[in-house]
Amino acid sequence: MFSIQFNNKEDLNFFYQSFLKNKSEHIQIERKSLQLDFIFPGMKKGDFLTDIYKHLKKFIMEKKRMEWCQEILENDFFYTDTDEQIQIIEMVYSIMEGKRKDLPFEIDHASLEEQLDQALLEVIRSSHILSIDAFITFRLRFYIEKLSSYLEIAIDEYKMEQDYQSFIFYLRNFLAERSAQMKCIYLVNEDGFQFYDEHKNKIKRSDLDKRIDRKLLSDHPVYVDSVTIAPLISIAPEIIYLYTEQPENGIIQTLKNIFEEKLIILSLQDFSYDQREK
């Protein structure tokens, strides 16, 4: 027999319901107040422990990790708003899963997962009774501490994202209040950004600089790119044809967020050589 002791009924019910959905027909479960007893006659102990390990990992990843994140955010970083907590937690999950490629450093989450797996396997192999509360307190402290450091990174990313969204909102409003100075602009992304007017004549940099509304640069001097974003918003064309081979480039993504349907992205080869030579 193998037993798991829980600290509260909510944890027990989560594990119990999850286990029932996928349990082997050879395993019998006896439910007590805050304890589950597992009996597995006719089943190899190794197979049973593998089954228990999988469900414990699911319990930790899907339930306890979320709770730890919420507690850390509230107690250590003073984020009490549920919506903000969810956004930060989603961000930390994406960081841990390696989906945030824009971080200035690497996160070695794989080794952390290996440590967690090792701790789980060791405890279920070495005892017939597992106390969830004791296991978390004494064996998973390293995981919770690392989670706290990841949350700190996620909070920084969240703040930058909030600043970025405020910046985009400001630029959209700024753009909405301006009258179009040109019907369209052709923007060629090759060795920088080259501007062409509606007649496909190249616009000199000095002419672009003259068109920039200086209020843009004074209000957001850190964020506004004076080479590309500032002249485009100042000219406020009805439509922009952007030719590029790097549509995922950061500044192009920003242009998409600002101009939305006014920005049409095309392949660089669609802009002919004779036009570029003008």
XYZ file of C-alpha atoms in Angstrom:
278
model
C 0.000 0.000 0.000
C 1.071 3.588 -0.666
C -0.478 6.620 1.061
C -0.494 10.332 0.343
C -1.378 12.818 3.094
C -2.732 16.216 2.081
C -2.849 19.505 3.929
C -6.380 20.426 2.816
C -9.406 18.913 1.109
C -9.011 21.097 -1.986
C -5.625 19.527 -2.745
C -6.932 16.046 -2.003
C -9.958 16.498 -4.275
C -7.816 17.826 -7.138
C -5.436 14.868 -6.959
C -8.244 12.341 -6.406
C -10.334 13.496 -9.373
C -7.282 13.718 -11.628
C -6.137 10.234 -10.627
C -9.588 8.700 -11.162
C -9.694 9.954 -14.763
C -6.558 8.062 -15.776
C -5.974 5.393 -13.143
C -5.112 1.815 -13.956
C -7.855 -0.764 -13.370
C -5.412 -2.611 -11.081
C -5.257 0.251 -8.570
C -7.747 0.607 -5.728
C -8.145 3.922 -3.880
C -9.406 4.393 -0.337
C -10.278 7.964 0.524
C -10.007 9.215 4.097
C -10.346 12.697 5.583
C -7.030 14.112 4.328
C -5.379 10.936 3.045
C -5.552 8.694 0.008
C -4.492 5.057 0.288
C -3.504 3.224 -2.886
C -3.589 -0.561 -3.136
C -2.201 -2.202 -6.268
C -2.579 -6.009 -6.138
C -1.269 -7.811 -9.212
C 0.572 -4.703 -10.408
C 4.341 -4.253 -10.398
C 5.472 -1.714 -7.828
C 7.616 0.077 -10.408
C 4.637 0.548 -12.729
C 2.508 1.830 -9.863
C 5.167 4.316 -8.716
C 5.532 5.596 -12.278
C 1.779 6.201 -12.303
C 1.907 8.008 -8.938
C 4.881 10.098 -10.074
C 3.018 11.296 -13.188
C -0.009 12.386 -11.178
C 2.078 14.072 -8.502
C 3.945 16.015 -11.188
C 0.631 17.065 -12.737
C -0.659 18.104 -9.291
C 2.404 20.264 -8.660
C 2.558 21.802 -12.140
C -1.144 22.513 -12.560
C -2.239 23.403 -9.037
C 0.548 24.060 -6.553
C 2.778 26.061 -8.886
C -0.049 28.504 -9.575
C -0.689 28.866 -5.833
C 3.004 29.461 -5.107
C 3.181 32.116 -7.808
C 0.128 33.912 -6.428
C 1.490 33.812 -2.880
C 4.907 35.119 -3.944
C 3.372 37.897 -6.028
C 1.114 38.974 -3.176
C 3.484 38.590 -0.235
C 6.864 39.476 -1.759
C 5.998 41.812 -4.634
C 2.648 43.212 -3.397
C 0.669 42.393 -6.529
C -2.831 41.781 -5.176
C -4.903 42.363 -8.307
C -5.998 38.999 -9.709
C -5.843 40.089 -13.367
C -2.296 41.401 -12.939
C -1.290 38.202 -11.167
C -2.639 36.075 -14.015
C -0.814 38.134 -16.650
C 2.489 37.890 -14.760
C 2.048 34.169 -14.109
C 1.304 33.524 -17.786
C 4.483 35.430 -18.588
C 6.577 33.428 -16.115
C 5.204 30.179 -17.566
C 6.224 31.276 -21.063
C 9.691 32.132 -19.717
C 10.004 28.722 -18.064
C 8.857 26.968 -21.232
C 11.490 28.780 -23.293
C 8.974 30.743 -25.361
C 10.467 34.161 -24.578
C 13.329 34.440 -27.036
C 13.776 38.164 -26.427
C 15.276 37.842 -22.941
C 18.829 39.204 -22.567
C 19.903 35.975 -20.821
C 19.159 32.258 -20.926
C 16.890 30.456 -18.481
C 18.034 26.898 -17.729
C 14.649 25.595 -16.655
C 15.391 22.044 -17.842
C 17.809 21.452 -14.960
C 15.184 22.741 -12.508
C 12.668 20.272 -13.898
C 15.216 17.480 -13.530
C 15.733 18.396 -9.858
C 11.977 18.335 -9.312
C 11.649 14.938 -11.001
C 14.513 13.559 -8.919
C 12.967 14.813 -5.672
C 9.602 13.254 -6.567
C 11.068 9.906 -7.558
C 13.286 9.715 -4.475
C 10.467 10.385 -2.033
C 7.976 7.901 -3.525
C 10.643 5.189 -3.776
C 11.909 5.617 -0.227
C 8.662 5.636 1.751
C 5.181 4.145 1.848
C 3.681 7.412 3.081
C 4.084 10.796 1.401
C 3.129 13.971 3.235
C 2.527 16.640 0.586
C 3.058 19.452 3.091
C 6.376 18.043 4.382
C 7.557 17.242 0.856
C 6.928 20.812 -0.301
C 8.473 22.348 2.815
C 11.666 20.298 2.907
C 12.231 19.028 -0.624
C 10.815 21.705 -2.917
C 12.183 24.838 -1.294
C 14.736 25.118 -4.118
C 11.918 25.090 -6.690
C 9.873 27.778 -4.960
C 12.962 29.989 -4.523
C 13.770 29.653 -8.224
C 10.160 30.373 -9.058
C 10.488 33.614 -7.100
C 13.514 34.677 -9.166
C 11.647 33.854 -12.394
C 8.689 35.908 -11.194
C 10.993 38.860 -10.619
C 12.090 38.592 -14.263
C 8.465 38.242 -15.374
C 7.480 41.357 -13.413
C 10.177 43.375 -15.178
C 8.922 42.051 -18.521
C 5.337 42.806 -17.512
C 6.216 46.405 -16.597
C 8.022 46.886 -19.902
C 5.039 45.412 -21.742
C 2.709 47.808 -19.912
C 4.962 50.747 -20.806
C 5.067 49.567 -24.416
C 1.281 49.285 -24.629
C 0.889 52.774 -23.153
C 3.390 54.018 -25.717
C 1.489 52.375 -28.597
C -1.798 53.790 -27.282
C -0.298 57.289 -27.193
C 1.056 56.996 -30.751
C -2.255 55.690 -32.109
C -4.047 58.658 -30.561
C -1.395 61.041 -31.882
C -1.796 59.525 -35.355
C -5.601 59.699 -35.211
C -5.483 63.444 -34.615
C -3.242 64.177 -37.619
C -4.272 64.830 -41.185
C -2.553 62.745 -43.856
C 0.270 64.652 -45.528
C 0.659 61.969 -48.195
C -1.717 59.452 -49.681
C 0.817 56.657 -49.390
C 4.432 55.922 -48.588
C 6.626 53.132 -49.867
C 9.000 51.966 -47.159
C 11.874 49.702 -48.194
C 13.675 47.781 -45.472
C 17.117 47.110 -46.960
C 20.232 48.346 -45.164
C 17.947 50.430 -43.002
C 14.627 51.987 -44.021
C 14.353 53.981 -47.235
C 11.305 56.216 -47.810
C 9.600 56.757 -51.170
C 6.652 59.057 -51.806
C 3.404 58.172 -53.623
C 5.197 58.656 -56.959
C 7.972 56.292 -55.828
C 10.530 59.060 -55.661
C 13.033 58.615 -52.870
C 12.584 61.037 -49.955
C 15.829 62.513 -48.658
C 16.648 62.116 -44.994
C 16.866 65.885 -44.573
C 13.308 66.235 -45.925
C 12.072 63.528 -43.559
C 13.675 65.266 -40.590
C 11.906 68.507 -41.475
C 8.544 66.745 -41.424
C 8.951 65.302 -37.899
C 6.599 66.758 -35.309
C 8.982 67.613 -32.466
C 6.256 66.978 -29.886
C 6.702 63.264 -30.554
C 10.356 63.338 -29.561
C 9.874 65.597 -26.558
C 7.012 63.528 -25.097
C 8.662 60.115 -25.595
C 12.352 60.702 -26.280
C 13.386 57.189 -25.189
C 10.876 55.178 -27.192
C 10.271 57.090 -30.417
C 12.578 56.080 -33.232
C 13.386 59.334 -35.037
C 14.594 57.487 -38.161
C 11.440 55.523 -38.961
C 8.535 55.849 -36.514
C 8.614 59.627 -35.978
C 8.570 60.604 -39.686
C 5.884 58.037 -40.513
C 3.565 59.226 -37.755
C 4.258 62.862 -38.580
C 3.426 62.306 -42.263
C 0.451 60.121 -41.261
C 0.002 58.501 -44.709
C -3.305 56.881 -45.538
C -1.454 53.680 -46.409
C 2.093 52.338 -46.056
C 3.575 49.690 -48.336
C 6.449 48.094 -46.469
C 8.894 45.891 -48.396
C 11.017 43.632 -46.219
C 12.526 40.190 -45.767
C 12.322 40.544 -41.981
C 8.614 40.895 -41.111
C 9.273 39.769 -37.509
C 11.768 42.581 -36.919
C 10.977 44.453 -33.690
C 10.436 47.862 -35.246
C 8.215 46.354 -37.959
C 6.069 44.735 -35.281
C 5.800 48.143 -33.624
C 4.735 49.706 -36.925
C 2.072 47.004 -37.285
C 0.782 47.795 -33.806
C 0.643 51.530 -34.531
C -0.710 51.622 -38.089
C -2.647 48.331 -38.036
C -4.602 47.910 -41.316
C -2.881 50.939 -42.868
C 0.372 48.943 -43.052
C 0.725 46.415 -45.880
C 3.787 44.177 -45.694
C 5.245 42.822 -48.928
C 8.345 40.929 -49.951
C 11.462 42.995 -50.648
C 11.711 41.526 -54.143
C 8.319 43.045 -54.983
C 9.961 46.463 -54.996
C 11.822 46.589 -58.318
C 15.487 47.583 -58.674
C 14.786 50.478 -61.006
C 12.552 52.019 -58.369
C 15.251 51.654 -55.740
C 17.767 53.408 -57.920
C 15.737 56.611 -58.178
